[in-house]
């Protein structure tokens, strides 16, 4: 059971997109290999020339976990290697009390964590009115209504993920 305080996690009254503005994708959570942020980066790289996209990564690795710290540096370097550094903004972790504002600054929430893990952030994003892209495994697939609340993408498949992101961009 995931309890979401819908008095805090709700769509902003003034949320709207300016035509031809960037489609803002959000990842919010701990920076760890299991989160598959690298797949999200590859998907952004695939669509960067055909769509106006901006990816915000909000989160930090655990300070006492060398694997997560190394992974964080790897994904930052990956943005340079893929030529998308100017499309990706890294922000440090924030307290949960600040996340409703962050959700409402974006157009799409991405959770690519595989089977056996379901992040509460996904439900918080949905409560704020964001469509969600997640992997077609684990508990998340039970909450995604195709083209209504988001889309399920294949695990570890940036091509499939990029096509699903494009579908959502076209709906906006």
PDB file of C-alpha atoms in Angstrom:
ATOM      1  CA  UNK A   1       0.000   0.000   0.000  1.00  0.00           C
ATOM      2  CA  UNK A   2       1.271   3.451  -0.940  1.00  0.00           C
ATOM      3  CA  UNK A   3      -0.336   6.415   0.786  1.00  0.00           C
ATOM      4  CA  UNK A   4      -0.194   9.650  -1.214  1.00  0.00           C
ATOM      5  CA  UNK A   5      -1.308  12.910   0.380  1.00  0.00           C
ATOM      6  CA  UNK A   6      -3.403  14.281  -2.472  1.00  0.00           C
ATOM      7  CA  UNK A   7      -3.804  17.615  -0.692  1.00  0.00           C
ATOM      8  CA  UNK A   8      -0.071  18.143  -1.387  1.00  0.00           C
ATOM      9  CA  UNK A   9       0.415  16.058  -4.526  1.00  0.00           C
ATOM     10  CA  UNK A  10      -1.994  17.553  -7.045  1.00  0.00           C
ATOM     11  CA  UNK A  11      -1.827  19.327 -10.391  1.00  0.00           C
ATOM     12  CA  UNK A  12      -0.870  22.990 -10.196  1.00  0.00           C
ATOM     13  CA  UNK A  13      -3.692  25.382 -11.018  1.00  0.00           C
ATOM     14  CA  UNK A  14      -1.556  27.257 -13.522  1.00  0.00           C
ATOM     15  CA  UNK A  15      -0.013  24.269 -15.301  1.00  0.00           C
ATOM     16  CA  UNK A  16       0.046  24.725 -19.057  1.00  0.00           C
ATOM     17  CA  UNK A  17       2.469  24.239 -21.919  1.00  0.00           C
ATOM     18  CA  UNK A  18       3.474  26.997 -24.265  1.00  0.00           C
ATOM     19  CA  UNK A  19       3.158  25.792 -27.873  1.00  0.00           C
ATOM     20  CA  UNK A  20       6.525  24.763 -29.364  1.00  0.00           C
ATOM     21  CA  UNK A  21       8.193  24.800 -25.947  1.00  0.00           C
ATOM     22  CA  UNK A  22      10.384  21.990 -24.693  1.00  0.00           C
ATOM     23  CA  UNK A  23       8.716  18.822 -23.488  1.00  0.00           C
ATOM     24  CA  UNK A  24      10.039  18.444 -19.944  1.00  0.00           C
ATOM     25  CA  UNK A  25      10.837  14.910 -18.775  1.00  0.00           C
ATOM     26  CA  UNK A  26      11.551  14.226 -15.103  1.00  0.00           C
ATOM     27  CA  UNK A  27      13.443  11.506 -13.298  1.00  0.00           C
ATOM     28  CA  UNK A  28      13.297  11.936  -9.535  1.00  0.00           C
ATOM     29  CA  UNK A  29      14.919   9.460  -7.184  1.00  0.00           C
ATOM     30  CA  UNK A  30      18.139   7.988  -5.925  1.00  0.00           C
ATOM     31  CA  UNK A  31      20.840   7.751  -8.569  1.00  0.00           C
ATOM     32  CA  UNK A  32      21.653   4.060  -8.837  1.00  0.00           C
ATOM     33  CA  UNK A  33      22.294   1.565 -11.659  1.00  0.00           C
ATOM     34  CA  UNK A  34      18.971  -0.212 -10.979  1.00  0.00           C
ATOM     35  CA  UNK A  35      17.096   2.966 -11.983  1.00  0.00           C
ATOM     36  CA  UNK A  36      18.177   2.606 -15.654  1.00  0.00           C
ATOM     37  CA  UNK A  37      18.832   6.316 -16.159  1.00  0.00           C
ATOM     38  CA  UNK A  38      21.290   5.353 -18.899  1.00  0.00           C
ATOM     39  CA  UNK A  39      18.381   3.953 -20.950  1.00  0.00           C
ATOM     40  CA  UNK A  40      16.513   7.241 -20.507  1.00  0.00           C
ATOM     41  CA  UNK A  41      19.584   9.186 -21.656  1.00  0.00           C
ATOM     42  CA  UNK A  42      19.857   7.014 -24.778  1.00  0.00           C
ATOM     43  CA  UNK A  43      16.167   7.610 -25.531  1.00  0.00           C
ATOM     44  CA  UNK A  44      16.666  11.391 -25.248  1.00  0.00           C
ATOM     45  CA  UNK A  45      19.631  11.103 -27.588  1.00  0.00           C
ATOM     46  CA  UNK A  46      17.456   9.269 -30.139  1.00  0.00           C
ATOM     47  CA  UNK A  47      14.709  11.922 -30.131  1.00  0.00           C
ATOM     48  CA  UNK A  48      16.838  15.037 -29.632  1.00  0.00           C
ATOM     49  CA  UNK A  49      16.752  16.052 -33.287  1.00  0.00           C
ATOM     50  CA  UNK A  50      13.052  15.417 -33.863  1.00  0.00           C
ATOM     51  CA  UNK A  51      11.599  16.881 -30.667  1.00  0.00           C
ATOM     52  CA  UNK A  52      12.199  19.731 -28.288  1.00  0.00           C
ATOM     53  CA  UNK A  53      12.998  17.843 -25.086  1.00  0.00           C
ATOM     54  CA  UNK A  54      14.555  18.667 -21.744  1.00  0.00           C
ATOM     55  CA  UNK A  55      15.399  16.025 -19.131  1.00  0.00           C
ATOM     56  CA  UNK A  56      15.705  16.898 -15.465  1.00  0.00           C
ATOM     57  CA  UNK A  57      17.379  14.376 -13.175  1.00  0.00           C
ATOM     58  CA  UNK A  58      16.665  15.124  -9.529  1.00  0.00           C
ATOM     59  CA  UNK A  59      18.524  12.922  -7.103  1.00  0.00           C
ATOM     60  CA  UNK A  60      21.837  11.952  -5.628  1.00  0.00           C
ATOM     61  CA  UNK A  61      23.747   8.773  -5.025  1.00  0.00           C
ATOM     62  CA  UNK A  62      24.080   7.564  -1.442  1.00  0.00           C
ATOM     63  CA  UNK A  63      27.219   9.330  -0.137  1.00  0.00           C
ATOM     64  CA  UNK A  64      28.555   6.118   1.424  1.00  0.00           C
ATOM     65  CA  UNK A  65      28.000   3.979  -1.678  1.00  0.00           C
ATOM     66  CA  UNK A  66      30.999   4.013  -4.073  1.00  0.00           C
ATOM     67  CA  UNK A  67      29.041   2.096  -6.749  1.00  0.00           C
ATOM     68  CA  UNK A  68      26.294   4.717  -6.836  1.00  0.00           C
ATOM     69  CA  UNK A  69      28.779   7.603  -6.795  1.00  0.00           C
ATOM     70  CA  UNK A  70      30.666   6.035  -9.714  1.00  0.00           C
ATOM     71  CA  UNK A  71      27.391   5.482 -11.578  1.00  0.00           C
ATOM     72  CA  UNK A  72      26.373   9.124 -11.060  1.00  0.00           C
ATOM     73  CA  UNK A  73      29.658  10.288 -12.586  1.00  0.00           C
ATOM     74  CA  UNK A  74      29.178   7.792 -15.430  1.00  0.00           C
ATOM     75  CA  UNK A  75      25.737   9.122 -16.370  1.00  0.00           C
ATOM     76  CA  UNK A  76      26.934  12.732 -16.203  1.00  0.00           C
ATOM     77  CA  UNK A  77      29.782  11.816 -18.571  1.00  0.00           C
ATOM     78  CA  UNK A  78      27.334   9.906 -20.768  1.00  0.00           C
ATOM     79  CA  UNK A  79      25.390  13.122 -21.451  1.00  0.00           C
ATOM     80  CA  UNK A  80      28.559  14.578 -22.972  1.00  0.00           C
ATOM     81  CA  UNK A  81      29.321  11.436 -24.996  1.00  0.00           C
ATOM     82  CA  UNK A  82      25.760  11.325 -26.404  1.00  0.00           C
ATOM     83  CA  UNK A  83      25.783  15.031 -27.252  1.00  0.00           C
ATOM     84  CA  UNK A  84      22.851  15.816 -24.960  1.00  0.00           C
ATOM     85  CA  UNK A  85      24.579  17.674 -22.129  1.00  0.00           C
ATOM     86  CA  UNK A  86      22.653  20.844 -23.012  1.00  0.00           C
ATOM     87  CA  UNK A  87      19.347  18.912 -22.784  1.00  0.00           C
ATOM     88  CA  UNK A  88      19.935  17.396 -19.327  1.00  0.00           C
ATOM     89  CA  UNK A  89      19.836  19.234 -16.021  1.00  0.00           C
ATOM     90  CA  UNK A  90      21.131  17.553 -12.870  1.00  0.00           C
ATOM     91  CA  UNK A  91      19.694  18.678  -9.540  1.00  0.00           C
ATOM     92  CA  UNK A  92      20.587  17.272  -6.116  1.00  0.00           C
ATOM     93  CA  UNK A  93      18.099  15.379  -3.966  1.00  0.00           C
ATOM     94  CA  UNK A  94      15.407  17.475  -2.336  1.00  0.00           C
ATOM     95  CA  UNK A  95      13.148  16.886   0.658  1.00  0.00           C
ATOM     96  CA  UNK A  96       9.807  15.269  -0.184  1.00  0.00           C
ATOM     97  CA  UNK A  97       8.057  18.503   0.819  1.00  0.00           C
ATOM     98  CA  UNK A  98       9.577  20.201  -2.257  1.00  0.00           C
ATOM     99  CA  UNK A  99       8.703  17.523  -4.813  1.00  0.00           C
ATOM    100  CA  UNK A 100       5.129  18.621  -5.714  1.00  0.00           C
ATOM    101  CA  UNK A 101       6.522  21.836  -7.212  1.00  0.00           C
ATOM    102  CA  UNK A 102       9.104  19.857  -9.183  1.00  0.00           C
ATOM    103  CA  UNK A 103       6.518  17.418 -10.551  1.00  0.00           C
ATOM    104  CA  UNK A 104       4.362  20.341 -11.669  1.00  0.00           C
ATOM    105  CA  UNK A 105       7.259  21.901 -13.594  1.00  0.00           C
ATOM    106  CA  UNK A 106       7.377  18.865 -15.908  1.00  0.00           C
ATOM    107  CA  UNK A 107       5.313  17.136 -18.591  1.00  0.00           C
ATOM    108  CA  UNK A 108       6.320  13.485 -18.105  1.00  0.00           C
ATOM    109  CA  UNK A 109       7.681  11.333 -15.294  1.00  0.00           C
ATOM    110  CA  UNK A 110      10.015   8.434 -16.076  1.00  0.00           C
ATOM    111  CA  UNK A 111      10.477   5.433 -13.790  1.00  0.00           C
ATOM    112  CA  UNK A 112      12.487   2.674 -15.422  1.00  0.00           C
ATOM    113  CA  UNK A 113      13.146   0.600 -12.312  1.00  0.00           C
ATOM    114  CA  UNK A 114      12.709  -3.109 -13.150  1.00  0.00           C
ATOM    115  CA  UNK A 115      10.635  -5.925 -11.632  1.00  0.00           C
ATOM    116  CA  UNK A 116      10.254  -6.110  -7.902  1.00  0.00           C
ATOM    117  CA  UNK A 117      10.543  -2.408  -7.249  1.00  0.00           C
ATOM    118  CA  UNK A 118       7.862   0.245  -7.281  1.00  0.00           C
ATOM    119  CA  UNK A 119       8.782   3.793  -6.382  1.00  0.00           C
ATOM    120  CA  UNK A 120       6.300   5.946  -4.485  1.00  0.00           C
ATOM    121  CA  UNK A 121       7.480   8.827  -6.676  1.00  0.00           C
ATOM    122  CA  UNK A 122       5.504   7.323  -9.565  1.00  0.00           C
ATOM    123  CA  UNK A 123       2.218   7.639  -7.688  1.00  0.00           C
ATOM    124  CA  UNK A 124       3.145  11.127  -6.494  1.00  0.00           C
ATOM    125  CA  UNK A 125       3.812  12.180 -10.101  1.00  0.00           C
ATOM    126  CA  UNK A 126       0.487  10.715 -11.217  1.00  0.00           C
ATOM    127  CA  UNK A 127      -1.316  12.541  -8.402  1.00  0.00           C
ATOM    128  CA  UNK A 128       0.215  15.761  -9.791  1.00  0.00           C
ATOM    129  CA  UNK A 129      -1.303  14.958 -13.177  1.00  0.00           C
ATOM    130  CA  UNK A 130       1.848  13.772 -14.929  1.00  0.00           C
ATOM    131  CA  UNK A 131       1.725  10.942 -17.423  1.00  0.00           C
ATOM    132  CA  UNK A 132       4.242   8.258 -16.538  1.00  0.00           C
ATOM    133  CA  UNK A 133       6.550   6.116 -18.602  1.00  0.00           C
ATOM    134  CA  UNK A 134       7.661   2.973 -16.872  1.00  0.00           C
ATOM    135  CA  UNK A 135       8.945  -0.450 -17.713  1.00  0.00           C
ATOM    136  CA  UNK A 136       6.318  -3.009 -18.610  1.00  0.00           C
ATOM    137  CA  UNK A 137       7.180  -5.085 -15.549  1.00  0.00           C
ATOM    138  CA  UNK A 138       6.604  -5.039 -11.816  1.00  0.00           C
ATOM    139  CA  UNK A 139       3.841  -3.155 -10.031  1.00  0.00           C
ATOM    140  CA  UNK A 140       3.971  -0.054 -12.227  1.00  0.00           C
ATOM    141  CA  UNK A 141       2.209  -1.744 -15.136  1.00  0.00           C
ATOM    142  CA  UNK A 142      -0.895  -2.115 -12.954  1.00  0.00           C
ATOM    143  CA  UNK A 143      -1.180   1.682 -12.647  1.00  0.00           C
ATOM    144  CA  UNK A 144      -0.494   2.682 -16.232  1.00  0.00           C
ATOM    145  CA  UNK A 145      -3.535   3.093 -18.452  1.00  0.00           C
ATOM    146  CA  UNK A 146      -2.294   3.187 -22.017  1.00  0.00           C
ATOM    147  CA  UNK A 147      -2.306   6.746 -23.385  1.00  0.00           C
ATOM    148  CA  UNK A 148      -4.301   7.964 -20.395  1.00  0.00           C
ATOM    149  CA  UNK A 149      -1.917   7.951 -17.430  1.00  0.00           C
ATOM    150  CA  UNK A 150       1.201   7.017 -19.356  1.00  0.00           C
ATOM    151  CA  UNK A 151       2.844   4.237 -21.277  1.00  0.00           C
ATOM    152  CA  UNK A 152       4.781   1.095 -20.484  1.00  0.00           C
ATOM    153  CA  UNK A 153       8.088   0.628 -22.305  1.00  0.00           C
ATOM    154  CA  UNK A 154      10.188  -2.465 -22.798  1.00  0.00           C
ATOM    155  CA  UNK A 155      12.937  -2.998 -20.258  1.00  0.00           C
ATOM    156  CA  UNK A 156      16.388  -1.781 -21.326  1.00  0.00           C
ATOM    157  CA  UNK A 157      15.203  -0.691 -24.781  1.00  0.00           C
ATOM    158  CA  UNK A 158      15.960   2.979 -25.567  1.00  0.00           C
ATOM    159  CA  UNK A 159      14.400   2.690 -29.037  1.00  0.00           C
ATOM    160  CA  UNK A 160      11.052   1.538 -27.644  1.00  0.00           C
ATOM    161  CA  UNK A 161      11.282   4.128 -24.868  1.00  0.00           C
ATOM    162  CA  UNK A 162      11.993   6.938 -27.333  1.00  0.00           C
ATOM    163  CA  UNK A 163       8.998   5.933 -29.471  1.00  0.00           C
ATOM    164  CA  UNK A 164       6.739   6.013 -26.381  1.00  0.00           C
ATOM    165  CA  UNK A 165       8.067   9.439 -25.386  1.00  0.00           C
ATOM    166  CA  UNK A 166       7.358  10.690 -28.924  1.00  0.00           C
ATOM    167  CA  UNK A 167       3.765   9.403 -28.650  1.00  0.00           C
ATOM    168  CA  UNK A 168       3.288  11.429 -25.478  1.00  0.00           C
ATOM    169  CA  UNK A 169       4.912  14.513 -26.987  1.00  0.00           C
ATOM    170  CA  UNK A 170       2.487  14.305 -29.922  1.00  0.00           C
ATOM    171  CA  UNK A 171      -0.490  14.227 -27.533  1.00  0.00           C
ATOM    172  CA  UNK A 172       0.513  17.533 -25.926  1.00  0.00           C
TER     173      UNK A 172
END
